[in-house]
XYZ file of C-alpha atoms in Angstrom:
466
model
C 108.630 207.574 143.905
C 110.665 206.333 146.849
C 110.105 205.242 150.421
C 106.860 203.434 149.603
C 104.872 202.078 152.530
C 101.791 199.867 152.575
C 98.347 201.177 153.529
C 96.394 198.501 154.860
C 93.721 191.677 156.954
C 101.196 173.506 168.829
C 101.915 172.014 172.071
C 105.430 173.371 172.069
C 104.028 176.899 171.836
C 101.541 176.216 174.592
C 104.247 175.174 177.010
C 105.973 178.524 176.644
C 102.955 180.295 178.184
C 102.597 180.157 181.938
C 99.104 180.492 183.292
C 98.595 183.758 185.130
C 95.725 185.301 187.010
C 93.459 187.169 184.564
C 93.288 190.956 184.837
C 89.861 191.506 186.395
C 89.418 194.895 184.734
C 89.446 193.119 181.368
C 86.740 190.566 182.218
C 83.964 192.404 180.367
C 86.213 193.144 177.395
C 87.156 189.448 177.190
C 83.470 188.443 177.182
C 82.795 191.005 174.483
C 85.714 189.737 172.413
C 84.396 186.166 172.572
C 80.873 187.253 171.651
C 81.923 189.481 168.760
C 84.151 186.832 167.182
C 82.103 183.750 168.154
C 84.961 182.253 170.152
C 84.437 178.913 171.905
C 87.141 176.871 173.617
C 87.476 173.168 174.312
C 88.189 173.389 178.026
C 88.726 175.749 180.947
C 92.482 175.325 180.559
C 92.290 176.096 176.848
C 90.286 179.264 177.517
C 92.760 180.329 180.212
C 95.604 179.909 177.731
C 93.760 181.959 175.108
C 92.907 184.621 177.691
C 96.616 184.929 178.623
C 97.619 185.308 174.969
C 94.792 187.799 174.391
C 95.791 189.948 177.375
C 99.411 190.045 176.232
C 98.287 191.126 172.747
C 95.966 193.766 174.218
C 98.818 195.280 176.211
C 101.063 195.285 173.154
C 98.359 196.995 171.040
C 97.716 199.623 173.744
C 101.419 200.421 173.917
C 101.687 200.715 170.135
C 98.663 203.005 169.878
C 99.943 205.214 172.700
C 103.212 205.560 170.757
C 101.201 206.228 167.596
C 99.471 209.131 169.367
C 102.914 210.518 170.091
C 103.822 210.354 166.400
C 106.230 207.416 166.701
C 104.197 205.224 164.317
C 102.247 206.050 161.150
C 99.495 203.495 161.758
C 97.298 202.127 164.523
C 96.541 198.594 165.627
C 93.415 196.980 167.067
C 92.138 193.837 168.705
C 90.671 191.684 165.949
C 89.706 188.041 165.400
C 93.353 186.952 165.710
C 93.924 188.390 169.190
C 93.823 185.015 170.976
C 96.594 183.593 168.748
C 100.316 183.888 169.197
C 102.127 185.407 166.256
C 103.611 182.004 165.424
C 100.160 180.404 165.345
C 98.792 183.252 163.253
C 101.569 182.991 160.640
C 101.194 179.212 160.399
C 97.425 179.494 159.942
C 97.145 182.476 157.586
C 100.436 183.081 155.742
C 100.998 180.228 153.315
C 102.444 181.811 150.194
C 104.993 179.343 148.793
C 107.640 181.144 146.752
C 109.643 178.795 144.543
C 113.197 180.181 144.186
C 113.878 177.759 141.336
C 110.836 178.559 139.232
C 111.411 179.216 135.565
C 111.539 182.823 134.475
C 108.296 184.082 132.982
C 107.676 186.933 130.554
C 108.078 190.359 132.145
C 105.716 193.329 132.060
C 106.710 196.296 129.890
C 105.059 199.703 130.137
C 103.794 201.101 126.812
C 106.053 203.980 125.795
C 103.232 206.371 124.924
C 101.565 206.362 128.358
C 102.329 208.676 131.273
C 101.794 207.160 134.700
C 99.074 208.980 136.680
C 99.930 210.312 140.150
C 97.273 208.197 141.816
C 95.062 205.212 140.980
C 92.206 203.496 142.840
C 90.467 200.737 140.885
C 87.754 200.399 143.538
C 86.221 203.601 142.207
C 85.982 202.051 138.717
C 84.145 198.933 139.864
C 87.078 196.569 139.279
C 87.289 195.223 142.842
C 84.870 192.770 144.486
C 83.896 193.158 148.170
C 86.370 191.962 150.778
C 86.344 188.165 151.174
C 87.397 185.822 153.969
C 89.954 183.041 153.528
C 89.067 181.615 156.936
C 91.460 179.191 158.657
C 92.975 178.134 155.354
C 96.334 179.216 153.911
C 94.835 180.189 150.566
C 95.954 183.830 150.259
C 97.522 182.992 146.872
C 94.121 181.919 145.478
C 92.440 185.193 146.467
C 95.075 187.430 144.883
C 94.869 185.286 141.737
C 91.101 185.666 141.414
C 91.356 189.362 142.312
C 93.469 190.110 139.252
C 91.134 188.167 136.976
C 88.011 189.795 138.454
C 89.554 193.156 137.598
C 90.274 192.123 134.032
C 86.748 190.782 133.515
C 85.319 194.081 134.791
C 87.686 196.023 132.564
C 86.630 194.088 129.474
C 82.900 193.549 130.097
C 82.016 196.268 132.662
C 80.632 193.477 134.845
C 82.115 192.565 138.224
C 81.977 188.811 138.759
C 83.361 187.030 141.840
C 85.492 184.036 140.847
C 86.089 180.715 142.595
C 89.064 180.514 144.954
C 87.851 177.057 145.955
C 88.486 175.776 142.431
C 92.128 176.827 142.752
C 92.399 175.241 146.202
C 90.908 171.937 144.974
C 92.126 171.642 141.406
C 95.640 173.101 141.002
C 97.699 170.696 143.122
C 99.359 169.179 140.037
C 100.823 172.618 139.312
C 102.656 172.981 142.621
C 99.912 174.361 144.838
C 98.957 172.592 148.053
C 95.446 173.795 148.857
C 95.075 175.236 152.354
C 98.727 174.484 153.036
C 99.936 177.059 150.539
C 100.449 177.934 146.902
C 101.638 180.539 144.438
C 99.892 182.834 141.978
C 102.077 181.793 139.007
C 101.139 178.167 139.586
C 97.490 179.168 139.551
C 97.758 181.148 136.315
C 99.519 178.215 134.632
C 96.784 175.850 135.787
C 94.078 178.177 134.450
C 95.892 178.496 131.110
C 95.858 174.718 130.671
C 92.404 174.262 132.165
C 90.842 176.905 129.885
C 88.708 178.517 132.519
C 87.729 179.380 136.070
C 84.227 179.022 137.517
C 82.243 181.729 139.257
C 82.205 181.807 143.031
C 78.425 181.385 142.884
C 78.766 178.049 141.088
C 81.819 176.837 143.009
C 81.666 178.602 146.422
C 84.514 178.939 148.876
C 84.672 176.396 151.736
C 88.090 177.075 153.347
C 89.020 173.374 153.278
C 90.751 171.108 150.771
C 88.254 169.238 148.640
C 87.782 167.200 145.504
C 87.979 169.141 142.240
C 84.480 169.964 140.960
C 85.301 172.242 138.015
C 82.365 172.662 135.650
C 83.044 173.964 132.154
C 79.396 175.120 131.903
C 79.917 177.773 134.597
C 83.240 179.200 133.397
C 83.429 182.973 133.813
C 86.821 183.589 132.214
C 89.781 181.957 130.492
C 93.457 182.805 130.993
C 95.440 182.934 127.759
C 98.677 184.409 129.158
C 100.199 186.198 132.121
C 103.345 188.179 132.866
C 105.434 188.871 135.949
C 106.621 192.248 137.204
C 110.331 192.750 137.757
C 111.127 191.865 141.363
C 111.442 194.857 143.738
C 110.744 197.354 140.932
C 108.167 199.753 142.305
C 108.198 201.765 139.078
C 107.112 198.681 137.139
C 104.514 197.803 139.778
C 102.948 201.266 139.624
C 103.024 201.190 135.815
C 101.234 197.829 135.870
C 98.599 198.981 138.362
C 97.974 202.128 136.328
C 97.682 200.481 132.904
C 96.401 196.961 133.597
C 94.347 196.978 136.778
C 94.553 195.241 140.181
C 97.811 193.301 140.538
C 98.718 190.306 142.711
C 101.598 191.154 145.073
C 103.537 189.428 147.848
C 104.964 190.722 151.106
C 106.376 189.757 154.473
C 103.271 189.697 156.674
C 104.770 187.733 159.562
C 104.821 190.579 162.096
C 102.391 191.350 164.901
C 102.092 194.854 163.456
C 100.403 193.369 160.395
C 98.436 190.784 162.371
C 96.702 193.587 164.280
C 96.901 196.420 161.716
C 93.966 198.794 161.962
C 94.509 201.895 159.869
C 97.107 204.341 158.622
C 100.218 204.019 156.492
C 101.656 200.619 157.369
C 105.423 200.549 157.895
C 107.432 197.778 159.594
C 111.160 198.294 160.195
C 111.772 194.524 160.285
C 109.838 193.813 157.089
C 111.843 191.671 154.649
C 111.914 192.400 150.925
C 112.981 188.827 150.088
C 111.279 186.527 152.623
C 107.673 186.761 151.409
C 104.914 184.697 153.037
C 101.634 186.356 152.075
C 99.865 187.628 148.956
C 97.375 190.449 148.548
C 95.800 192.470 145.758
C 97.241 195.887 144.921
C 94.251 197.988 143.794
C 95.852 201.426 143.719
C 98.541 203.811 144.839
C 98.952 207.469 145.657
C 100.520 210.082 147.920
C 99.168 211.470 151.183
C 98.854 215.178 151.913
C 102.070 214.740 153.908
C 103.844 213.580 150.711
C 104.078 209.973 151.851
C 103.694 207.461 149.035
C 101.495 204.414 149.583
C 99.800 201.430 147.965
C 96.167 200.449 148.528
C 96.041 196.710 149.263
C 93.018 194.460 149.460
C 93.286 191.681 152.034
C 91.037 188.642 152.502
C 90.743 188.365 156.271
C 87.157 189.655 156.332
C 86.071 193.207 157.122
C 87.107 192.727 160.754
C 90.744 193.282 159.832
C 92.244 196.654 158.919
C 90.036 199.244 157.231
C 87.266 196.714 156.503
C 89.853 194.490 154.860
C 91.323 197.184 152.623
C 94.177 199.405 153.761
C 93.018 202.909 152.912
C 94.313 206.449 153.204
C 95.868 207.292 156.552
C 93.446 210.154 157.179
C 90.519 207.694 157.069
C 91.398 206.155 160.404
C 89.126 204.022 162.550
C 90.329 204.759 166.044
C 90.433 202.165 168.799
C 87.492 201.729 171.123
C 88.380 200.968 174.753
C 91.864 201.507 173.261
C 91.565 198.171 171.461
C 88.103 197.348 170.057
C 87.147 198.327 166.507
C 83.880 200.269 166.171
C 83.332 198.895 162.638
C 83.063 195.393 164.112
C 80.391 196.554 166.529
C 77.940 198.922 164.891
C 76.096 196.319 162.835
C 75.700 193.807 165.646
C 72.980 193.107 168.192
C 75.175 194.582 170.938
C 74.994 198.048 169.382
C 72.747 199.661 172.004
C 74.974 198.391 174.794
C 78.240 199.258 173.074
C 77.156 202.758 172.092
C 76.639 203.634 175.758
C 80.161 202.707 176.859
C 82.294 203.809 173.913
C 84.148 207.054 174.460
C 83.053 209.286 171.540
C 86.177 211.441 171.778
C 88.208 208.394 170.684
C 86.302 207.801 167.427
C 87.945 208.907 164.195
C 85.717 206.967 161.794
C 81.955 206.470 161.963
C 79.716 204.459 159.638
C 75.991 204.204 160.372
C 73.344 202.394 158.340
C 69.550 202.494 158.547
C 69.037 199.866 155.862
C 66.903 196.735 156.004
C 69.621 194.857 157.915
C 70.133 197.465 160.644
C 66.853 199.368 161.066
C 66.885 202.048 163.746
C 70.652 202.036 164.129
C 71.066 205.763 163.525
C 68.348 206.758 166.000
C 69.901 204.465 168.586
C 73.267 206.107 168.019
C 71.822 209.603 168.416
C 69.999 208.526 171.585
C 72.973 206.878 173.272
C 75.946 208.940 172.076
C 77.179 212.364 173.085
C 77.566 213.526 169.491
C 79.005 216.875 170.493
C 82.073 215.005 171.791
C 82.957 213.488 168.411
C 85.705 216.078 168.172
C 88.280 213.759 166.576
C 86.039 212.453 163.811
C 87.722 212.333 160.401
C 85.565 209.891 158.390
C 81.748 209.985 158.328
C 79.435 207.693 156.344
C 75.638 207.859 156.797
C 73.517 205.439 154.737
C 69.714 205.553 154.345
C 69.408 208.448 156.771
C 66.358 210.671 157.109
C 66.686 214.448 157.245
C 65.901 214.931 160.949
C 68.567 212.433 161.939
C 70.996 213.936 159.439
C 70.599 217.388 160.955
C 70.870 215.996 164.508
C 74.309 214.608 163.662
C 75.727 217.258 161.327
C 74.899 220.242 163.507
C 77.404 218.955 166.089
C 80.197 218.596 163.535
C 80.587 222.213 162.407
C 83.854 222.546 164.298
C 85.218 219.134 163.288
C 87.964 218.531 160.745
C 86.365 215.912 158.522
C 88.429 214.383 155.696
C 85.675 212.187 154.198
C 81.892 212.661 154.048
C 79.355 210.282 152.512
C 75.582 210.697 152.757
C 72.842 208.588 151.185
C 69.352 209.918 151.766
C 66.202 207.848 151.981
C 64.239 207.750 148.726
C 61.191 209.585 150.076
C 63.066 212.848 150.647
C 61.609 215.807 148.800
C 62.968 219.232 149.724
C 65.811 219.884 152.126
C 65.192 222.078 155.158
C 67.022 225.402 155.068
C 68.869 224.552 158.307
C 70.129 221.298 156.802
C 71.268 223.121 153.665
C 73.260 225.668 155.697
C 74.958 222.953 157.757
C 75.866 220.998 154.611
C 77.263 224.119 152.949
C 79.457 224.811 155.972
C 80.773 221.240 155.958
C 81.609 221.411 152.238
C 83.774 224.463 152.904
C 86.021 222.624 155.398
C 89.707 223.027 154.568
C 90.347 219.435 155.604
C 87.539 217.842 153.529
C 89.106 215.853 150.686
C 86.406 213.461 149.470
C 82.603 213.819 149.269
C 79.966 211.306 148.132
C 76.340 212.455 148.076
C 73.387 210.352 146.947
C 70.220 212.415 146.716
C 67.605 213.396 144.153
C 69.019 215.509 141.341
C 66.928 218.625 141.976
C 68.047 218.703 145.611
C 71.563 219.666 144.542
C 70.127 222.961 143.309
C 69.334 223.993 146.887
C 72.995 223.659 147.971
C 75.225 226.665 147.341
C 78.593 225.082 146.678
C 81.510 227.022 148.205
C 83.688 228.861 145.698
C 86.772 228.008 147.703
C 87.191 224.428 148.889
C 89.839 221.746 149.179
C 87.844 218.744 147.928
C 89.913 216.422 145.738
C 87.238 213.824 144.871
C 83.486 214.310 144.676
C 80.735 211.909 143.594
C 77.123 213.009 143.095
C 74.436 210.363 142.530
C 70.690 210.524 142.037
């Protein structure tokens, strides 16, 4: 495979920004940004500076997304929690991978000769990947990719997914070349864990995003590291072999560009990306090829679900489009501002929609139906409906018959009994879409009998639960 792209989270600087009059049309968007990301500033002058930086980033993101619509770029960008930082500030705060060019050579990975590499892999579907985490304002990316590989190996061996302690690595591995929130390296962490004979669970040693005193407790060890190997530098064949046969793999990249800082969705590609100057580590959890024959990796980041595709760079056809040309709908739908936001979002801009009527967001789906012009969701590609009742399900799906969905996920409420005939017909029509590639349905087993599955369909992955 060739031409691989990633799918995908000082006073001197201040003086370079001249205060300018804020753009009045962005006043409400600025207030919304501060509310969504809990932004507070020390002074009026400080807020003015951050507003200037934010506006410049907003304009840059709008320009990029306009060019993306024209086919110039393969990915979109969005305003996220980093939008009031300059790129220099962002890199200094978040990208603290410390590559040691003089480190001793370690054992290299070798692919078993009797195994053929599969065309695609996604370890998330096997339960090897924990939910997206948040490194906060701490340069600890190296710790998260280290624990990510070990979490995958524990799941592979025990069939249990256990979150491990990044904080232990931040606090306890300084004697091995790591420097806490000021940076580190995965190899240093593995060597520490080899000598330490164990890493604690995250539950027993939770993450704090600050440097602290080592509090390792042998009684709460979740796993021991007996050995580790490196993958040959810049060998994508070896990397794919390792992902396919071992599990999630810690990787490094040049993440110093604004395109990565504000990445939203799609196949990430940066013409100025360096293959040798690496400042950030992530977790490679899979790889594959798009329907346009573009090869990609699936990378898990640790900048919370507000970055990228909920922190994981997914397939390019599962795109969350920009709201107001710059605000991410996934950051909005679970918040108290939902009723207000749903009235002012342009539905024709939405490419991904996730609605939940669970205990944390009761009534969200009804509010969406009430406030949105569902018949204008004509660009929707990705639809996820959780804990939905049948009336609400039909109210949404009946407007999507002419859409070109790529992904559909439905989880019914437990009290459902028999599906209405109208709902069955709508569902059958959706399953026959030529564009539909992945389907996840969670309903009672006997309900599947009412659905007449189309003889001709283009679905590549389907999951049925009961």
